[in-house]
């Protein structure tokens, strides 16, 4: 099956710093999503970005589908940005499921 | 506008007992997915429904697991004869599929199962 690798696995930032999270995937995909999982386990949608670049406030994401990677940028980090960031891709399986395959996540800790 | 909801949020049970979880998707969504997440891992696909039809199951879904989506609305996931290895967060997601293209999935808050 498709492999999704995220880096770095852990990241500690001082409040106000910027960071880049990376997601590599092993096959062509239909779609890619970035999520933030809060301490209570809720997955919060950040971006739906099969290709191109999107921005939402302090966050932006870029997916280069031809090179099979995506980047999530966090600028001016805040303590509320702490949590686990997941990249997930959907690969058309032939059964039409569009099931998401997740990476293992990047655990971000922002310290005051 | 309400998102995906799940009930209960937490469930503690003894090994060998049966448990049932409920998921209510976003109202206009025709696709409903179940995922399982264990500690330190990303969620893993279990099964999905297109309206009321269950169209795919992962090999993770043993014969102790059964899922239904009567009338294409809410869904239930039942685990029979629970084992300690079933302890995990069970996540439900929904999406709207049209024109043969996949769309963004939205997740519920999850049900955290602990099997003692």
PDB file of C-alpha atoms in Angstrom:
ATOM      1  CA  UNK A   1       0.000   0.000   0.000  1.00  0.00           C
ATOM      2  CA  UNK A   2       0.913   3.653  -0.117  1.00  0.00           C
ATOM      3  CA  UNK A   3       3.489   4.906   2.370  1.00  0.00           C
ATOM      4  CA  UNK A   4       3.187   8.294   4.053  1.00  0.00           C
ATOM      5  CA  UNK A   5       6.190   9.623   5.928  1.00  0.00           C
ATOM      6  CA  UNK A   6       6.180  12.742   8.052  1.00  0.00           C
ATOM      7  CA  UNK A   7       9.130  14.656   9.400  1.00  0.00           C
ATOM      8  CA  UNK A   8      10.274  15.594  11.883  1.00  0.00           C
ATOM      9  CA  UNK A   9       8.532  13.221  14.324  1.00  0.00           C
ATOM     10  CA  UNK A  10       8.946  15.707  17.167  1.00  0.00           C
ATOM     11  CA  UNK A  11       9.458  19.454  17.179  1.00  0.00           C
ATOM     12  CA  UNK A  12       9.893  21.887  20.059  1.00  0.00           C
ATOM     13  CA  UNK A  13       9.546  25.594  19.298  1.00  0.00           C
ATOM     14  CA  UNK A  14       9.808  28.792  21.237  1.00  0.00           C
ATOM     15  CA  UNK A  15       6.645  30.839  20.968  1.00  0.00           C
ATOM     16  CA  UNK A  16       6.896  33.163  17.978  1.00  0.00           C
ATOM     17  CA  UNK A  17       9.159  30.895  15.933  1.00  0.00           C
ATOM     18  CA  UNK A  18       8.362  29.556  12.468  1.00  0.00           C
ATOM     19  CA  UNK A  19       8.405  25.911  11.379  1.00  0.00           C
ATOM     20  CA  UNK A  20       8.030  23.652   8.371  1.00  0.00           C
ATOM     21  CA  UNK A  21       6.534  20.174   8.540  1.00  0.00           C
ATOM     22  CA  UNK A  22       7.025  17.760   5.671  1.00  0.00           C
ATOM     23  CA  UNK A  23       4.959  14.901   4.277  1.00  0.00           C
ATOM     24  CA  UNK A  24       6.301  12.508   1.648  1.00  0.00           C
ATOM     25  CA  UNK A  25       4.124   9.927  -0.051  1.00  0.00           C
ATOM     26  CA  UNK A  26       5.061   6.977  -2.199  1.00  0.00           C
ATOM     27  CA  UNK A  27       2.426   7.019  -4.937  1.00  0.00           C
ATOM     28  CA  UNK A  28       0.217   9.341  -6.918  1.00  0.00           C
ATOM     29  CA  UNK A  29      -2.739  10.456  -4.878  1.00  0.00           C
ATOM     30  CA  UNK A  30      -6.119  11.959  -5.519  1.00  0.00           C
ATOM     31  CA  UNK A  31      -6.156  14.214  -2.512  1.00  0.00           C
ATOM     32  CA  UNK A  32      -4.166  15.276   0.510  1.00  0.00           C
ATOM     33  CA  UNK A  33      -5.348  16.660   3.832  1.00  0.00           C
ATOM     34  CA  UNK A  34      -3.517  18.213   6.789  1.00  0.00           C
ATOM     35  CA  UNK A  35      -5.005  17.848  10.272  1.00  0.00           C
ATOM     36  CA  UNK A  36      -4.217  19.122  13.743  1.00  0.00           C
ATOM     37  CA  UNK A  37      -5.117  16.705  16.526  1.00  0.00           C
ATOM     38  CA  UNK A  38      -5.777  18.497  19.764  1.00  0.00           C
ATOM     39  CA  UNK A  39      -5.052  17.022  23.229  1.00  0.00           C
ATOM     40  CA  UNK A  40      -8.609  15.637  23.403  1.00  0.00           C
ATOM     41  CA  UNK A  41      -8.140  13.671  20.202  1.00  0.00           C
ATOM     42  CA  UNK A  42     -10.251  15.777  17.858  1.00  0.00           C
ATOM     43  CA  UNK A  43      -8.899  15.959  14.319  1.00  0.00           C
ATOM     44  CA  UNK A  44      -9.252  19.499  13.047  1.00  0.00           C
ATOM     45  CA  UNK A  45      -9.129  20.076   9.302  1.00  0.00           C
ATOM     46  CA  UNK A  46      -6.387  22.492   8.314  1.00  0.00           C
ATOM     47  CA  UNK A  47      -6.071  22.110   4.567  1.00  0.00           C
ATOM     48  CA  UNK A  48      -7.509  20.077   1.739  1.00  0.00           C
ATOM     49  CA  UNK A  49      -4.704  20.459  -0.781  1.00  0.00           C
ATOM     50  CA  UNK A  50      -4.170  17.898  -3.540  1.00  0.00           C
ATOM     51  CA  UNK A  51      -1.891  20.377  -5.306  1.00  0.00           C
ATOM     52  CA  UNK A  52      -0.803  23.984  -5.192  1.00  0.00           C
ATOM     53  CA  UNK A  53      -0.571  26.398  -2.291  1.00  0.00           C
ATOM     54  CA  UNK A  54      -3.139  27.584   0.227  1.00  0.00           C
ATOM     55  CA  UNK A  55      -2.961  29.967   3.157  1.00  0.00           C
ATOM     56  CA  UNK A  56      -5.134  30.369   6.218  1.00  0.00           C
ATOM     57  CA  UNK A  57      -3.920  32.972   8.673  1.00  0.00           C
ATOM     58  CA  UNK A  58      -0.566  31.934  10.120  1.00  0.00           C
ATOM     59  CA  UNK A  59      -0.705  28.554   8.385  1.00  0.00           C
ATOM     60  CA  UNK A  60       0.018  27.750   4.783  1.00  0.00           C
ATOM     61  CA  UNK A  61       0.523  24.548   2.840  1.00  0.00           C
ATOM     62  CA  UNK A  62       2.063  23.554  -0.451  1.00  0.00           C
ATOM     63  CA  UNK A  63       1.659  20.247  -2.261  1.00  0.00           C
ATOM     64  CA  UNK A  64       3.881  19.290  -5.192  1.00  0.00           C
ATOM     65  CA  UNK A  65       2.010  16.251  -6.433  1.00  0.00           C
ATOM     66  CA  UNK A  66       4.488  15.434  -9.213  1.00  0.00           C
ATOM     67  CA  UNK A  67       7.282  15.160  -6.643  1.00  0.00           C
ATOM     68  CA  UNK A  68       5.072  13.463  -4.038  1.00  0.00           C
ATOM     69  CA  UNK A  69       5.451  15.780  -1.094  1.00  0.00           C
ATOM     70  CA  UNK A  70       3.595  18.417   0.855  1.00  0.00           C
ATOM     71  CA  UNK A  71       4.778  21.071   3.295  1.00  0.00           C
ATOM     72  CA  UNK A  72       2.909  22.731   6.142  1.00  0.00           C
ATOM     73  CA  UNK A  73       4.242  26.094   7.304  1.00  0.00           C
ATOM     74  CA  UNK A  74       3.452  27.532  10.707  1.00  0.00           C
ATOM     75  CA  UNK A  75       4.503  31.111  11.295  1.00  0.00           C
ATOM     76  CA  UNK A  76       4.661  33.030  14.570  1.00  0.00           C
ATOM     77  CA  UNK A  77       3.797  29.884  16.533  1.00  0.00           C
ATOM     78  CA  UNK A  78       1.574  30.082  19.591  1.00  0.00           C
ATOM     79  CA  UNK A  79       1.164  27.687  22.507  1.00  0.00           C
ATOM     80  CA  UNK A  80      -2.260  26.762  21.148  1.00  0.00           C
ATOM     81  CA  UNK A  81      -0.527  25.339  18.062  1.00  0.00           C
ATOM     82  CA  UNK A  82       0.784  22.475  20.199  1.00  0.00           C
ATOM     83  CA  UNK A  83      -0.479  19.029  19.316  1.00  0.00           C
ATOM     84  CA  UNK A  84       0.048  16.428  16.627  1.00  0.00           C
ATOM     85  CA  UNK A  85      -0.081  17.344  12.957  1.00  0.00           C
ATOM     86  CA  UNK A  86      -1.110  14.625  10.536  1.00  0.00           C
ATOM     87  CA  UNK A  87      -0.829  14.403   6.800  1.00  0.00           C
ATOM     88  CA  UNK A  88      -3.270  12.017   5.108  1.00  0.00           C
ATOM     89  CA  UNK A  89      -3.624  11.018   1.488  1.00  0.00           C
ATOM     90  CA  UNK A  90      -6.318   9.230  -0.396  1.00  0.00           C
ATOM     91  CA  UNK A  91      -5.464   6.788  -3.080  1.00  0.00           C
ATOM     92  CA  UNK A  92      -8.157   5.630  -5.411  1.00  0.00           C
ATOM     93  CA  UNK A  93      -8.313   1.953  -4.469  1.00  0.00           C
ATOM     94  CA  UNK A  94     -10.414   0.671  -7.335  1.00  0.00           C
ATOM     95  CA  UNK A  95     -13.175  -0.068  -4.863  1.00  0.00           C
ATOM     96  CA  UNK A  96     -13.896   3.647  -4.817  1.00  0.00           C
ATOM     97  CA  UNK A  97     -13.352   4.076  -1.118  1.00  0.00           C
ATOM     98  CA  UNK A  98     -11.107   7.172  -1.110  1.00  0.00           C
ATOM     99  CA  UNK A  99      -9.941   5.956   2.269  1.00  0.00           C
ATOM    100  CA  UNK A 100      -7.331   8.135   3.930  1.00  0.00           C
ATOM    101  CA  UNK A 101      -3.884   6.775   4.731  1.00  0.00           C
ATOM    102  CA  UNK A 102      -2.230   8.733   7.517  1.00  0.00           C
ATOM    103  CA  UNK A 103       1.380   9.351   8.397  1.00  0.00           C
ATOM    104  CA  UNK A 104       2.565   8.906  11.964  1.00  0.00           C
ATOM    105  CA  UNK A 105       2.369  12.604  12.634  1.00  0.00           C
ATOM    106  CA  UNK A 106       4.613  15.385  13.862  1.00  0.00           C
ATOM    107  CA  UNK A 107       4.256  16.184  17.556  1.00  0.00           C
ATOM    108  CA  UNK A 108       4.677  19.929  18.018  1.00  0.00           C
ATOM    109  CA  UNK A 109       5.303  21.528  21.391  1.00  0.00           C
ATOM    110  CA  UNK A 110       5.338  25.335  21.557  1.00  0.00           C
ATOM    111  CA  UNK A 111       6.809  26.669  24.765  1.00  0.00           C
ATOM    112  CA  UNK A 112       6.269  30.202  26.112  1.00  0.00           C
TER     113      UNK A 112
ATOM    114  CA  UNK B   1     -24.341  23.669  11.104  1.00  0.00           C
ATOM    115  CA  UNK B   2     -23.325  20.668  13.150  1.00  0.00           C
ATOM    116  CA  UNK B   3     -20.271  18.582  12.493  1.00  0.00           C
ATOM    117  CA  UNK B   4     -19.804  14.856  12.900  1.00  0.00           C
ATOM    118  CA  UNK B   5     -20.876  13.637  16.329  1.00  0.00           C
ATOM    119  CA  UNK B   6     -20.015  10.436  18.140  1.00  0.00           C
ATOM    120  CA  UNK B   7     -21.432   8.772  21.210  1.00  0.00           C
ATOM    121  CA  UNK B   8     -20.235   7.850  23.756  1.00  0.00           C
ATOM    122  CA  UNK B   9     -17.026   9.837  24.019  1.00  0.00           C
ATOM    123  CA  UNK B  10     -15.504   7.365  26.439  1.00  0.00           C
ATOM    124  CA  UNK B  11     -16.244   3.721  27.117  1.00  0.00           C
ATOM    125  CA  UNK B  12     -14.633   1.467  29.692  1.00  0.00           C
ATOM    126  CA  UNK B  13     -15.538  -2.197  29.504  1.00  0.00           C
ATOM    127  CA  UNK B  14     -14.358  -5.539  30.722  1.00  0.00           C
ATOM    128  CA  UNK B  15     -12.785  -8.073  28.423  1.00  0.00           C
ATOM    129  CA  UNK B  16     -15.391 -10.262  26.792  1.00  0.00           C
ATOM    130  CA  UNK B  17     -18.187  -7.692  26.860  1.00  0.00           C
ATOM    131  CA  UNK B  18     -19.863  -6.259  23.758  1.00  0.00           C
ATOM    132  CA  UNK B  19     -19.795  -2.551  23.009  1.00  0.00           C
ATOM    133  CA  UNK B  20     -21.569  -0.370  20.450  1.00  0.00           C
ATOM    134  CA  UNK B  21     -20.618   3.087  19.241  1.00  0.00           C
ATOM    135  CA  UNK B  22     -22.714   5.549  17.296  1.00  0.00           C
ATOM    136  CA  UNK B  23     -21.741   8.112  14.663  1.00  0.00           C
ATOM    137  CA  UNK B  24     -23.933  10.851  13.214  1.00  0.00           C
ATOM    138  CA  UNK B  25     -22.374  12.311  10.053  1.00  0.00           C
ATOM    139  CA  UNK B  26     -22.822  15.772   8.601  1.00  0.00           C
ATOM    140  CA  UNK B  27     -26.383  15.696   7.323  1.00  0.00           C
ATOM    141  CA  UNK B  28     -25.854  16.035   3.579  1.00  0.00           C
ATOM    142  CA  UNK B  29     -22.835  13.718   3.428  1.00  0.00           C
ATOM    143  CA  UNK B  30     -23.294  10.390   1.641  1.00  0.00           C
ATOM    144  CA  UNK B  31     -20.013   8.776   2.684  1.00  0.00           C
ATOM    145  CA  UNK B  32     -19.275   7.586   6.206  1.00  0.00           C
ATOM    146  CA  UNK B  33     -15.945   6.117   7.328  1.00  0.00           C
ATOM    147  CA  UNK B  34     -14.712   4.386  10.474  1.00  0.00           C
ATOM    148  CA  UNK B  35     -11.062   4.593  11.539  1.00  0.00           C
ATOM    149  CA  UNK B  36      -9.160   3.306  14.548  1.00  0.00           C
ATOM    150  CA  UNK B  37      -6.261   5.102  16.201  1.00  0.00           C
ATOM    151  CA  UNK B  38      -3.880   3.548  18.705  1.00  0.00           C
ATOM    152  CA  UNK B  39      -1.421   5.434  20.856  1.00  0.00           C
ATOM    153  CA  UNK B  40       1.332   7.145  18.906  1.00  0.00           C
ATOM    154  CA  UNK B  41      -0.061   6.192  15.515  1.00  0.00           C
ATOM    155  CA  UNK B  42      -2.147   7.853  12.861  1.00  0.00           C
ATOM    156  CA  UNK B  43      -5.714   6.686  12.308  1.00  0.00           C
ATOM    157  CA  UNK B  44      -6.179   3.506  10.261  1.00  0.00           C
ATOM    158  CA  UNK B  45      -9.087   2.812   7.941  1.00  0.00           C
ATOM    159  CA  UNK B  46     -11.613   0.188   9.058  1.00  0.00           C
ATOM    160  CA  UNK B  47     -14.629   0.431   6.753  1.00  0.00           C
ATOM    161  CA  UNK B  48     -16.839   2.807   4.818  1.00  0.00           C
ATOM    162  CA  UNK B  49     -20.434   3.245   3.674  1.00  0.00           C
ATOM    163  CA  UNK B  50     -21.872   4.865   0.605  1.00  0.00           C
ATOM    164  CA  UNK B  51     -25.359   5.745   1.770  1.00  0.00           C
ATOM    165  CA  UNK B  52     -26.537   2.520   3.483  1.00  0.00           C
ATOM    166  CA  UNK B  53     -24.223   0.126   1.638  1.00  0.00           C
ATOM    167  CA  UNK B  54     -21.020  -1.064   3.285  1.00  0.00           C
ATOM    168  CA  UNK B  55     -18.617  -1.216   0.364  1.00  0.00           C
ATOM    169  CA  UNK B  56     -15.192  -1.978   1.793  1.00  0.00           C
ATOM    170  CA  UNK B  57     -13.676  -3.467   4.916  1.00  0.00           C
ATOM    171  CA  UNK B  58     -10.075  -3.407   6.044  1.00  0.00           C
ATOM    172  CA  UNK B  59      -8.338  -6.595   7.129  1.00  0.00           C
ATOM    173  CA  UNK B  60      -8.154  -4.884  10.536  1.00  0.00           C
ATOM    174  CA  UNK B  61     -11.890  -5.465  10.864  1.00  0.00           C
ATOM    175  CA  UNK B  62     -12.042  -8.952  12.367  1.00  0.00           C
ATOM    176  CA  UNK B  63     -15.258 -10.974  12.489  1.00  0.00           C
ATOM    177  CA  UNK B  64     -15.878  -9.613  15.986  1.00  0.00           C
ATOM    178  CA  UNK B  65     -16.529  -6.202  14.459  1.00  0.00           C
ATOM    179  CA  UNK B  66     -19.708  -5.262  12.648  1.00  0.00           C
ATOM    180  CA  UNK B  67     -20.876  -1.951  11.296  1.00  0.00           C
ATOM    181  CA  UNK B  68     -24.229  -0.788  10.025  1.00  0.00           C
ATOM    182  CA  UNK B  69     -25.707   2.338   8.532  1.00  0.00           C
ATOM    183  CA  UNK B  70     -29.466   1.829   8.377  1.00  0.00           C
ATOM    184  CA  UNK B  71     -31.283   4.213   6.048  1.00  0.00           C
ATOM    185  CA  UNK B  72     -28.008   5.867   5.142  1.00  0.00           C
ATOM    186  CA  UNK B  73     -28.026   8.180   8.121  1.00  0.00           C
ATOM    187  CA  UNK B  74     -26.252   7.391  11.408  1.00  0.00           C
ATOM    188  CA  UNK B  75     -23.899   4.428  11.735  1.00  0.00           C
ATOM    189  CA  UNK B  76     -23.099   1.995  14.516  1.00  0.00           C
ATOM    190  CA  UNK B  77     -19.921   0.030  15.113  1.00  0.00           C
ATOM    191  CA  UNK B  78     -20.237  -3.002  17.379  1.00  0.00           C
ATOM    192  CA  UNK B  79     -17.366  -4.972  18.859  1.00  0.00           C
ATOM    193  CA  UNK B  80     -18.247  -8.365  20.277  1.00  0.00           C
ATOM    194  CA  UNK B  81     -16.208 -10.207  22.918  1.00  0.00           C
ATOM    195  CA  UNK B  82     -13.862  -7.283  23.395  1.00  0.00           C
ATOM    196  CA  UNK B  83     -10.148  -7.916  23.883  1.00  0.00           C
ATOM    197  CA  UNK B  84      -7.513  -5.699  25.464  1.00  0.00           C
ATOM    198  CA  UNK B  85      -6.053  -5.137  22.014  1.00  0.00           C
ATOM    199  CA  UNK B  86      -9.282  -3.395  20.999  1.00  0.00           C
ATOM    200  CA  UNK B  87      -8.419  -0.477  23.283  1.00  0.00           C
ATOM    201  CA  UNK B  88      -8.113   2.511  20.965  1.00  0.00           C
ATOM    202  CA  UNK B  89      -9.781   5.688  19.771  1.00  0.00           C
ATOM    203  CA  UNK B  90     -12.521   4.933  17.243  1.00  0.00           C
ATOM    204  CA  UNK B  91     -13.033   7.802  14.815  1.00  0.00           C
ATOM    205  CA  UNK B  92     -15.857   8.425  12.408  1.00  0.00           C
ATOM    206  CA  UNK B  93     -15.601  10.681   9.372  1.00  0.00           C
ATOM    207  CA  UNK B  94     -17.963  11.771   6.654  1.00  0.00           C
ATOM    208  CA  UNK B  95     -17.670  13.319   3.225  1.00  0.00           C
ATOM    209  CA  UNK B  96     -19.731  14.164   0.201  1.00  0.00           C
ATOM    210  CA  UNK B  97     -18.841  12.240  -2.929  1.00  0.00           C
ATOM    211  CA  UNK B  98     -20.141  13.474  -6.246  1.00  0.00           C
ATOM    212  CA  UNK B  99     -19.115  13.026  -9.825  1.00  0.00           C
ATOM    213  CA  UNK B 100     -16.736  10.192  -8.999  1.00  0.00           C
ATOM    214  CA  UNK B 101     -14.265  12.412  -7.176  1.00  0.00           C
ATOM    215  CA  UNK B 102     -13.198  12.190  -3.554  1.00  0.00           C
ATOM    216  CA  UNK B 103     -13.799  15.098  -1.259  1.00  0.00           C
ATOM    217  CA  UNK B 104     -12.612  16.409   2.065  1.00  0.00           C
ATOM    218  CA  UNK B 105     -13.300  14.173   5.048  1.00  0.00           C
ATOM    219  CA  UNK B 106     -14.470  15.639   8.357  1.00  0.00           C
ATOM    220  CA  UNK B 107     -13.941  13.772  11.596  1.00  0.00           C
ATOM    221  CA  UNK B 108     -15.937  13.418  14.768  1.00  0.00           C
ATOM    222  CA  UNK B 109     -14.456  13.740  18.269  1.00  0.00           C
ATOM    223  CA  UNK B 110     -13.965   9.988  18.577  1.00  0.00           C
ATOM    224  CA  UNK B 111     -14.917   7.329  21.099  1.00  0.00           C
ATOM    225  CA  UNK B 112     -12.080   6.279  23.368  1.00  0.00           C
ATOM    226  CA  UNK B 113     -12.439   2.605  24.293  1.00  0.00           C
ATOM    227  CA  UNK B 114     -10.597   1.048  27.217  1.00  0.00           C
ATOM    228  CA  UNK B 115     -10.856  -2.702  27.684  1.00  0.00           C
ATOM    229  CA  UNK B 116      -9.835  -3.891  31.148  1.00  0.00           C
TER     230      UNK B 116
END
